[in-house]
């Protein structure tokens, strides 16, 4: 069965500092990987996705993620965070036979001024 | 613009009552999904559908049912609401397999 682990429940970062959110997955076949962001009281917005090809993926809002098959990881990064990046971030893996998703538990990001 | 809408946005119901949460999308997507979000668990799949008259159980389907009579709608029914079903429910849709899903704004359900 597929699974996703986000080891960090909360991360606090200063505005302007870099951010890295960890994601480890377990999946038997080629994974389809996603990062979503959820602002308070809102739905989920797709930040980026990896299906195949270049292992460094660029997304919206200045985010990027790197797929490392050997480490079963898909970590999300941003060089310089803005106060508006405070939100909850979810990593997810899609099944090869369809796109039902398995989500990690989420990482809540707080941004200090 | 095409969109996916959930209704109601907030609902309070009593234990034992039947509750139906609506999900409507105007993208003509074949695939639709229901997830519940609980603290520490992320989102967990309840039911999903790959087309009209197709429904499948997800990870946490006990106590829930869905039906797909047309492309646009996938209502989620709680047959007899329990306090353990207090949660935020998200509907999602996607155009085909192996692509991203688009999420609704969520329904916050409280069972008292």
PDB file of N, CA and C in Angstrom, chain A residues 9-89:
ATOM      1  N   UNK A   9       5.550  18.442  11.636  1.00  0.00           N
ATOM      2  CA  UNK A   9       4.161  18.878  11.778  1.00  0.00           C
ATOM      3  C   UNK A   9       4.068  20.401  11.697  1.00  0.00           C
ATOM      4  N   UNK A  10       5.014  21.079  12.344  1.00  0.00           N
ATOM      5  CA  UNK A  10       5.057  22.542  12.319  1.00  0.00           C
ATOM      6  C   UNK A  10       6.469  22.988  11.950  1.00  0.00           C
ATOM      7  N   UNK A  11       6.539  24.070  11.195  1.00  0.00           N
ATOM      8  CA  UNK A  11       7.811  24.729  10.917  1.00  0.00           C
ATOM      9  C   UNK A  11       7.588  26.227  11.045  1.00  0.00           C
ATOM     10  N   UNK A  12       8.496  26.888  11.773  1.00  0.00           N
ATOM     11  CA  UNK A  12       8.448  28.346  11.868  1.00  0.00           C
ATOM     12  C   UNK A  12       9.673  28.905  11.158  1.00  0.00           C
ATOM     13  N   UNK A  13       9.440  29.862  10.304  1.00  0.00           N
ATOM     14  CA  UNK A  13      10.532  30.428   9.521  1.00  0.00           C
ATOM     15  C   UNK A  13      10.374  31.947   9.482  1.00  0.00           C
ATOM     16  N   UNK A  14      11.483  32.645   9.456  1.00  0.00           N
ATOM     17  CA  UNK A  14      11.447  34.106   9.373  1.00  0.00           C
ATOM     18  C   UNK A  14      11.204  34.538   7.941  1.00  0.00           C
ATOM     19  N   UNK A  15      10.490  35.629   7.788  1.00  0.00           N
ATOM     20  CA  UNK A  15      10.234  36.161   6.451  1.00  0.00           C
ATOM     21  C   UNK A  15      11.556  36.477   5.769  1.00  0.00           C
ATOM     22  N   UNK A  16      11.687  36.034   4.532  1.00  0.00           N
ATOM     23  CA  UNK A  16      12.915  36.225   3.779  1.00  0.00           C
ATOM     24  C   UNK A  16      13.872  35.058   3.866  1.00  0.00           C
ATOM     25  N   UNK A  17      13.675  34.174   4.827  1.00  0.00           N
ATOM     26  CA  UNK A  17      14.533  32.998   4.959  1.00  0.00           C
ATOM     27  C   UNK A  17      14.072  31.914   3.995  1.00  0.00           C
ATOM     28  N   UNK A  18      14.926  30.916   3.822  1.00  0.00           N
ATOM     29  CA  UNK A  18      14.576  29.799   2.950  1.00  0.00           C
ATOM     30  C   UNK A  18      13.720  28.790   3.708  1.00  0.00           C
ATOM     31  N   UNK A  19      13.009  27.992   2.923  1.00  0.00           N
ATOM     32  CA  UNK A  19      12.089  27.005   3.497  1.00  0.00           C
ATOM     33  C   UNK A  19      12.282  25.676   2.789  1.00  0.00           C
ATOM     34  N   UNK A  20      12.326  24.594   3.548  1.00  0.00           N
ATOM     35  CA  UNK A  20      12.319  23.267   2.957  1.00  0.00           C
ATOM     36  C   UNK A  20      11.377  22.384   3.744  1.00  0.00           C
ATOM     37  N   UNK A  21      10.436  21.772   3.058  1.00  0.00           N
ATOM     38  CA  UNK A  21       9.476  20.856   3.659  1.00  0.00           C
ATOM     39  C   UNK A  21       9.766  19.458   3.144  1.00  0.00           C
ATOM     40  N   UNK A  22       9.831  18.527   4.075  1.00  0.00           N
ATOM     41  CA  UNK A  22      10.213  17.166   3.717  1.00  0.00           C
ATOM     42  C   UNK A  22       8.991  16.301   3.420  1.00  0.00           C
ATOM     43  N   UNK A  23       9.182  15.390   2.474  1.00  0.00           N
ATOM     44  CA  UNK A  23       8.141  14.436   2.108  1.00  0.00           C
ATOM     45  C   UNK A  23       8.817  13.133   1.716  1.00  0.00           C
ATOM     46  N   UNK A  24       8.419  12.060   2.357  1.00  0.00           N
ATOM     47  CA  UNK A  24       8.894  10.725   1.992  1.00  0.00           C
ATOM     48  C   UNK A  24       7.694   9.864   1.632  1.00  0.00           C
ATOM     49  N   UNK A  25       7.822   9.076   0.609  1.00  0.00           N
ATOM     50  CA  UNK A  25       6.694   8.272   0.149  1.00  0.00           C
ATOM     51  C   UNK A  25       7.106   6.813   0.062  1.00  0.00           C
ATOM     52  N   UNK A  26       6.093   5.983   0.077  1.00  0.00           N
ATOM     53  CA  UNK A  26       6.286   4.555  -0.158  1.00  0.00           C
ATOM     54  C   UNK A  26       5.308   4.150  -1.238  1.00  0.00           C
ATOM     55  N   UNK A  27       5.859   3.678  -2.341  1.00  0.00           N
ATOM     56  CA  UNK A  27       4.996   3.304  -3.460  1.00  0.00           C
ATOM     57  C   UNK A  27       5.736   2.325  -4.330  1.00  0.00           C
ATOM     58  N   UNK A  28       5.069   1.301  -4.787  1.00  0.00           N
ATOM     59  CA  UNK A  28       5.725   0.208  -5.488  1.00  0.00           C
ATOM     60  C   UNK A  28       6.072   0.473  -6.923  1.00  0.00           C
ATOM     61  N   UNK A  29       5.401   1.415  -7.543  1.00  0.00           N
ATOM     62  CA  UNK A  29       5.634   1.678  -8.963  1.00  0.00           C
ATOM     63  C   UNK A  29       6.146   3.115  -9.119  1.00  0.00           C
ATOM     64  N   UNK A  30       6.187   3.585 -10.341  1.00  0.00           N
ATOM     65  CA  UNK A  30       6.591   4.976 -10.564  1.00  0.00           C
ATOM     66  C   UNK A  30       5.562   5.902  -9.942  1.00  0.00           C
ATOM     67  N   UNK A  31       5.994   6.765  -9.023  1.00  0.00           N
ATOM     68  CA  UNK A  31       5.019   7.604  -8.317  1.00  0.00           C
ATOM     69  C   UNK A  31       4.631   8.838  -9.114  1.00  0.00           C
ATOM     70  N   UNK A  32       3.420   9.272  -8.890  1.00  0.00           N
ATOM     71  CA  UNK A  32       2.957  10.567  -9.365  1.00  0.00           C
ATOM     72  C   UNK A  32       2.829  11.427  -8.108  1.00  0.00           C
ATOM     73  N   UNK A  33       3.630  12.462  -7.999  1.00  0.00           N
ATOM     74  CA  UNK A  33       3.790  13.200  -6.745  1.00  0.00           C
ATOM     75  C   UNK A  33       3.278  14.620  -6.871  1.00  0.00           C
ATOM     76  N   UNK A  34       2.712  15.105  -5.778  1.00  0.00           N
ATOM     77  CA  UNK A  34       2.078  16.415  -5.770  1.00  0.00           C
ATOM     78  C   UNK A  34       2.385  17.138  -4.465  1.00  0.00           C
ATOM     79  N   UNK A  35       2.433  18.449  -4.546  1.00  0.00           N
ATOM     80  CA  UNK A  35       2.391  19.305  -3.375  1.00  0.00           C
ATOM     81  C   UNK A  35       1.199  20.247  -3.510  1.00  0.00           C
ATOM     82  N   UNK A  36       0.371  20.268  -2.438  1.00  0.00           N
ATOM     83  CA  UNK A  36      -0.762  21.176  -2.367  1.00  0.00           C
ATOM     84  C   UNK A  36      -0.567  22.117  -1.182  1.00  0.00           C
ATOM     85  N   UNK A  37      -1.165  23.305  -1.279  1.00  0.00           N
ATOM     86  CA  UNK A  37      -1.150  24.258  -0.185  1.00  0.00           C
ATOM     87  C   UNK A  37      -2.590  24.587   0.192  1.00  0.00           C
ATOM     88  N   UNK A  38      -2.803  24.726   1.500  1.00  0.00           N
ATOM     89  CA  UNK A  38      -4.139  25.069   2.000  1.00  0.00           C
ATOM     90  C   UNK A  38      -4.028  26.272   2.931  1.00  0.00           C
ATOM     91  N   UNK A  39      -4.615  27.376   2.527  1.00  0.00           N
ATOM     92  CA  UNK A  39      -4.702  28.542   3.398  1.00  0.00           C
ATOM     93  C   UNK A  39      -5.879  28.341   4.339  1.00  0.00           C
ATOM     94  N   UNK A  40      -5.876  29.026   5.477  1.00  0.00           N
ATOM     95  CA  UNK A  40      -6.935  28.820   6.475  1.00  0.00           C
ATOM     96  C   UNK A  40      -8.332  28.968   5.894  1.00  0.00           C
ATOM     97  N   UNK A  41      -9.165  27.967   6.141  1.00  0.00           N
ATOM     98  CA  UNK A  41     -10.546  28.015   5.691  1.00  0.00           C
ATOM     99  C   UNK A  41     -10.737  27.824   4.201  1.00  0.00           C
ATOM    100  N   UNK A  42      -9.689  27.458   3.515  1.00  0.00           N
ATOM    101  CA  UNK A  42      -9.756  27.326   2.061  1.00  0.00           C
ATOM    102  C   UNK A  42      -9.593  25.881   1.622  1.00  0.00           C
ATOM    103  N   UNK A  43      -9.820  25.669   0.332  1.00  0.00           N
ATOM    104  CA  UNK A  43      -9.557  24.366  -0.243  1.00  0.00           C
ATOM    105  C   UNK A  43      -8.084  24.194  -0.537  1.00  0.00           C
ATOM    106  N   UNK A  44      -7.770  23.174  -1.299  1.00  0.00           N
ATOM    107  CA  UNK A  44      -6.380  22.876  -1.620  1.00  0.00           C
ATOM    108  C   UNK A  44      -6.036  23.399  -3.003  1.00  0.00           C
ATOM    109  N   UNK A  45      -4.863  24.025  -3.090  1.00  0.00           N
ATOM    110  CA  UNK A  45      -4.383  24.543  -4.355  1.00  0.00           C
ATOM    111  C   UNK A  45      -3.107  23.795  -4.741  1.00  0.00           C
ATOM    112  N   UNK A  46      -3.028  23.370  -5.972  1.00  0.00           N
ATOM    113  CA  UNK A  46      -1.842  22.654  -6.439  1.00  0.00           C
ATOM    114  C   UNK A  46      -0.668  23.601  -6.578  1.00  0.00           C
ATOM    115  N   UNK A  47       0.455  23.256  -5.944  1.00  0.00           N
ATOM    116  CA  UNK A  47       1.691  24.018  -6.100  1.00  0.00           C
ATOM    117  C   UNK A  47       2.522  23.489  -7.255  1.00  0.00           C
ATOM    118  N   UNK A  48       2.681  22.179  -7.315  1.00  0.00           N
ATOM    119  CA  UNK A  48       3.461  21.560  -8.383  1.00  0.00           C
ATOM    120  C   UNK A  48       3.211  20.068  -8.388  1.00  0.00           C
ATOM    121  N   UNK A  49       3.686  19.426  -9.472  1.00  0.00           N
ATOM    122  CA  UNK A  49       3.492  17.991  -9.620  1.00  0.00           C
ATOM    123  C   UNK A  49       4.688  17.389 -10.337  1.00  0.00           C
ATOM    124  N   UNK A  50       4.914  16.114 -10.080  1.00  0.00           N
ATOM    125  CA  UNK A  50       5.929  15.365 -10.795  1.00  0.00           C
ATOM    126  C   UNK A  50       5.306  14.087 -11.341  1.00  0.00           C
ATOM    127  N   UNK A  51       5.433  13.908 -12.657  1.00  0.00           N
ATOM    128  CA  UNK A  51       4.966  12.685 -13.289  1.00  0.00           C
ATOM    129  C   UNK A  51       6.133  11.901 -13.863  1.00  0.00           C
ATOM    130  N   UNK A  52       7.039  12.602 -14.525  1.00  0.00           N
ATOM    131  CA  UNK A  52       8.202  11.962 -15.127  1.00  0.00           C
ATOM    132  C   UNK A  52       9.139  13.059 -15.602  1.00  0.00           C
ATOM    133  N   UNK A  53      10.313  12.666 -16.118  1.00  0.00           N
ATOM    134  CA  UNK A  53      11.218  13.641 -16.713  1.00  0.00           C
ATOM    135  C   UNK A  53      12.130  14.290 -15.698  1.00  0.00           C
ATOM    136  N   UNK A  54      12.382  15.575 -15.884  1.00  0.00           N
ATOM    137  CA  UNK A  54      13.299  16.334 -15.030  1.00  0.00           C
ATOM    138  C   UNK A  54      12.894  16.194 -13.565  1.00  0.00           C
ATOM    139  N   UNK A  55      13.844  15.827 -12.735  1.00  0.00           N
ATOM    140  CA  UNK A  55      13.514  15.568 -11.333  1.00  0.00           C
ATOM    141  C   UNK A  55      13.373  16.842 -10.507  1.00  0.00           C
ATOM    142  N   UNK A  56      13.760  17.978 -11.030  1.00  0.00           N
ATOM    143  CA  UNK A  56      13.557  19.262 -10.362  1.00  0.00           C
ATOM    144  C   UNK A  56      12.361  19.938 -11.025  1.00  0.00           C
ATOM    145  N   UNK A  57      11.339  20.146 -10.236  1.00  0.00           N
ATOM    146  CA  UNK A  57      10.065  20.629 -10.765  1.00  0.00           C
ATOM    147  C   UNK A  57       9.805  22.039 -10.236  1.00  0.00           C
ATOM    148  N   UNK A  58       9.428  22.926 -11.128  1.00  0.00           N
ATOM    149  CA  UNK A  58       9.085  24.295 -10.734  1.00  0.00           C
ATOM    150  C   UNK A  58       7.572  24.413 -10.597  1.00  0.00           C
ATOM    151  N   UNK A  59       7.151  25.168  -9.598  1.00  0.00           N
ATOM    152  CA  UNK A  59       5.730  25.357  -9.388  1.00  0.00           C
ATOM    153  C   UNK A  59       5.353  26.820  -9.314  1.00  0.00           C
ATOM    154  N   UNK A  60       4.164  27.041  -8.795  1.00  0.00           N
ATOM    155  CA  UNK A  60       3.695  28.413  -8.649  1.00  0.00           C
ATOM    156  C   UNK A  60       4.231  29.040  -7.374  1.00  0.00           C
ATOM    157  N   UNK A  61       4.122  30.334  -7.268  1.00  0.00           N
ATOM    158  CA  UNK A  61       4.505  31.091  -6.073  1.00  0.00           C
ATOM    159  C   UNK A  61       5.980  30.944  -5.715  1.00  0.00           C
ATOM    160  N   UNK A  62       6.825  30.591  -6.666  1.00  0.00           N
ATOM    161  CA  UNK A  62       8.257  30.499  -6.424  1.00  0.00           C
ATOM    162  C   UNK A  62       8.722  29.208  -5.772  1.00  0.00           C
ATOM    163  N   UNK A  63       7.853  28.219  -5.679  1.00  0.00           N
ATOM    164  CA  UNK A  63       8.211  26.935  -5.084  1.00  0.00           C
ATOM    165  C   UNK A  63       8.822  25.988  -6.119  1.00  0.00           C
ATOM    166  N   UNK A  64       9.678  25.101  -5.626  1.00  0.00           N
ATOM    167  CA  UNK A  64      10.220  24.025  -6.436  1.00  0.00           C
ATOM    168  C   UNK A  64      10.326  22.769  -5.576  1.00  0.00           C
ATOM    169  N   UNK A  65      10.399  21.625  -6.236  1.00  0.00           N
ATOM    170  CA  UNK A  65      10.540  20.361  -5.515  1.00  0.00           C
ATOM    171  C   UNK A  65      11.463  19.456  -6.308  1.00  0.00           C
ATOM    172  N   UNK A  66      12.165  18.604  -5.596  1.00  0.00           N
ATOM    173  CA  UNK A  66      13.096  17.686  -6.237  1.00  0.00           C
ATOM    174  C   UNK A  66      12.719  16.252  -5.913  1.00  0.00           C
ATOM    175  N   UNK A  67      12.545  15.454  -6.942  1.00  0.00           N
ATOM    176  CA  UNK A  67      12.236  14.042  -6.804  1.00  0.00           C
ATOM    177  C   UNK A  67      13.547  13.270  -6.723  1.00  0.00           C
ATOM    178  N   UNK A  68      13.711  12.524  -5.643  1.00  0.00           N
ATOM    179  CA  UNK A  68      14.891  11.669  -5.480  1.00  0.00           C
ATOM    180  C   UNK A  68      14.409  10.235  -5.267  1.00  0.00           C
ATOM    181  N   UNK A  69      14.497   9.474  -6.334  1.00  0.00           N
ATOM    182  CA  UNK A  69      13.987   8.109  -6.282  1.00  0.00           C
ATOM    183  C   UNK A  69      14.745   7.269  -5.256  1.00  0.00           C
ATOM    184  N   UNK A  70      16.069   7.448  -5.181  1.00  0.00           N
ATOM    185  CA  UNK A  70      16.892   6.630  -4.280  1.00  0.00           C
ATOM    186  C   UNK A  70      16.541   6.866  -2.814  1.00  0.00           C
ATOM    187  N   UNK A  71      16.027   8.055  -2.523  1.00  0.00           N
ATOM    188  CA  UNK A  71      15.662   8.392  -1.144  1.00  0.00           C
ATOM    189  C   UNK A  71      14.154   8.379  -0.927  1.00  0.00           C
ATOM    190  N   UNK A  72      13.393   8.053  -1.969  1.00  0.00           N
ATOM    191  CA  UNK A  72      11.918   8.073  -1.888  1.00  0.00           C
ATOM    192  C   UNK A  72      11.436   9.400  -1.296  1.00  0.00           C
ATOM    193  N   UNK A  73      11.990  10.477  -1.822  1.00  0.00           N
ATOM    194  CA  UNK A  73      11.649  11.789  -1.274  1.00  0.00           C
ATOM    195  C   UNK A  73      11.201  12.745  -2.372  1.00  0.00           C
ATOM    196  N   UNK A  74      10.448  13.724  -1.947  1.00  0.00           N
ATOM    197  CA  UNK A  74       9.956  14.766  -2.867  1.00  0.00           C
ATOM    198  C   UNK A  74       9.834  16.036  -2.029  1.00  0.00           C
ATOM    199  N   UNK A  75      10.970  16.622  -1.693  1.00  0.00           N
ATOM    200  CA  UNK A  75      11.002  17.774  -0.785  1.00  0.00           C
ATOM    201  C   UNK A  75      10.691  19.074  -1.508  1.00  0.00           C
ATOM    202  N   UNK A  76       9.974  19.937  -0.821  1.00  0.00           N
ATOM    203  CA  UNK A  76       9.534  21.223  -1.366  1.00  0.00           C
ATOM    204  C   UNK A  76      10.439  22.323  -0.831  1.00  0.00           C
ATOM    205  N   UNK A  77      10.794  23.268  -1.695  1.00  0.00           N
ATOM    206  CA  UNK A  77      11.697  24.344  -1.265  1.00  0.00           C
ATOM    207  C   UNK A  77      11.224  25.682  -1.804  1.00  0.00           C
ATOM    208  N   UNK A  78      11.582  26.727  -1.049  1.00  0.00           N
ATOM    209  CA  UNK A  78      11.409  28.084  -1.526  1.00  0.00           C
ATOM    210  C   UNK A  78      12.573  28.902  -0.998  1.00  0.00           C
ATOM    211  N   UNK A  79      13.257  29.662  -1.851  1.00  0.00           N
ATOM    212  CA  UNK A  79      14.468  30.377  -1.436  1.00  0.00           C
ATOM    213  C   UNK A  79      14.211  31.485  -0.420  1.00  0.00           C
ATOM    214  N   UNK A  80      13.067  32.152  -0.539  1.00  0.00           N
ATOM    215  CA  UNK A  80      12.795  33.301   0.318  1.00  0.00           C
ATOM    216  C   UNK A  80      11.294  33.374   0.566  1.00  0.00           C
ATOM    217  N   UNK A  81      10.891  33.117   1.800  1.00  0.00           N
ATOM    218  CA  UNK A  81       9.453  33.050   2.081  1.00  0.00           C
ATOM    219  C   UNK A  81       8.878  34.430   2.338  1.00  0.00           C
ATOM    220  N   UNK A  82       7.599  34.538   2.031  1.00  0.00           N
ATOM    221  CA  UNK A  82       6.825  35.753   2.235  1.00  0.00           C
ATOM    222  C   UNK A  82       5.770  35.464   3.291  1.00  0.00           C
ATOM    223  N   UNK A  83       5.283  36.508   3.962  1.00  0.00           N
ATOM    224  CA  UNK A  83       4.286  36.282   5.014  1.00  0.00           C
ATOM    225  C   UNK A  83       3.074  35.526   4.471  1.00  0.00           C
ATOM    226  N   UNK A  84       2.774  35.708   3.188  1.00  0.00           N
ATOM    227  CA  UNK A  84       1.605  35.054   2.596  1.00  0.00           C
ATOM    228  C   UNK A  84       1.813  33.551   2.395  1.00  0.00           C
ATOM    229  N   UNK A  85       3.031  33.057   2.629  1.00  0.00           N
ATOM    230  CA  UNK A  85       3.285  31.621   2.508  1.00  0.00           C
ATOM    231  C   UNK A  85       2.864  30.850   3.753  1.00  0.00           C
ATOM    232  N   UNK A  86       2.449  31.547   4.788  1.00  0.00           N
ATOM    233  CA  UNK A  86       1.951  30.868   5.980  1.00  0.00           C
ATOM    234  C   UNK A  86       0.692  30.096   5.620  1.00  0.00           C
ATOM    235  N   UNK A  87       0.737  28.787   5.794  1.00  0.00           N
ATOM    236  CA  UNK A  87      -0.346  27.911   5.359  1.00  0.00           C
ATOM    237  C   UNK A  87       0.006  26.492   5.778  1.00  0.00           C
ATOM    238  N   UNK A  88      -0.857  25.562   5.386  1.00  0.00           N
ATOM    239  CA  UNK A  88      -0.544  24.152   5.582  1.00  0.00           C
ATOM    240  C   UNK A  88      -0.232  23.530   4.227  1.00  0.00           C
ATOM    241  N   UNK A  89       0.791  22.702   4.221  1.00  0.00           N
ATOM    242  CA  UNK A  89       1.288  22.121   2.974  1.00  0.00           C
ATOM    243  C   UNK A  89       1.149  20.601   3.035  1.00  0.00           C
TER     244      UNK A  89
END
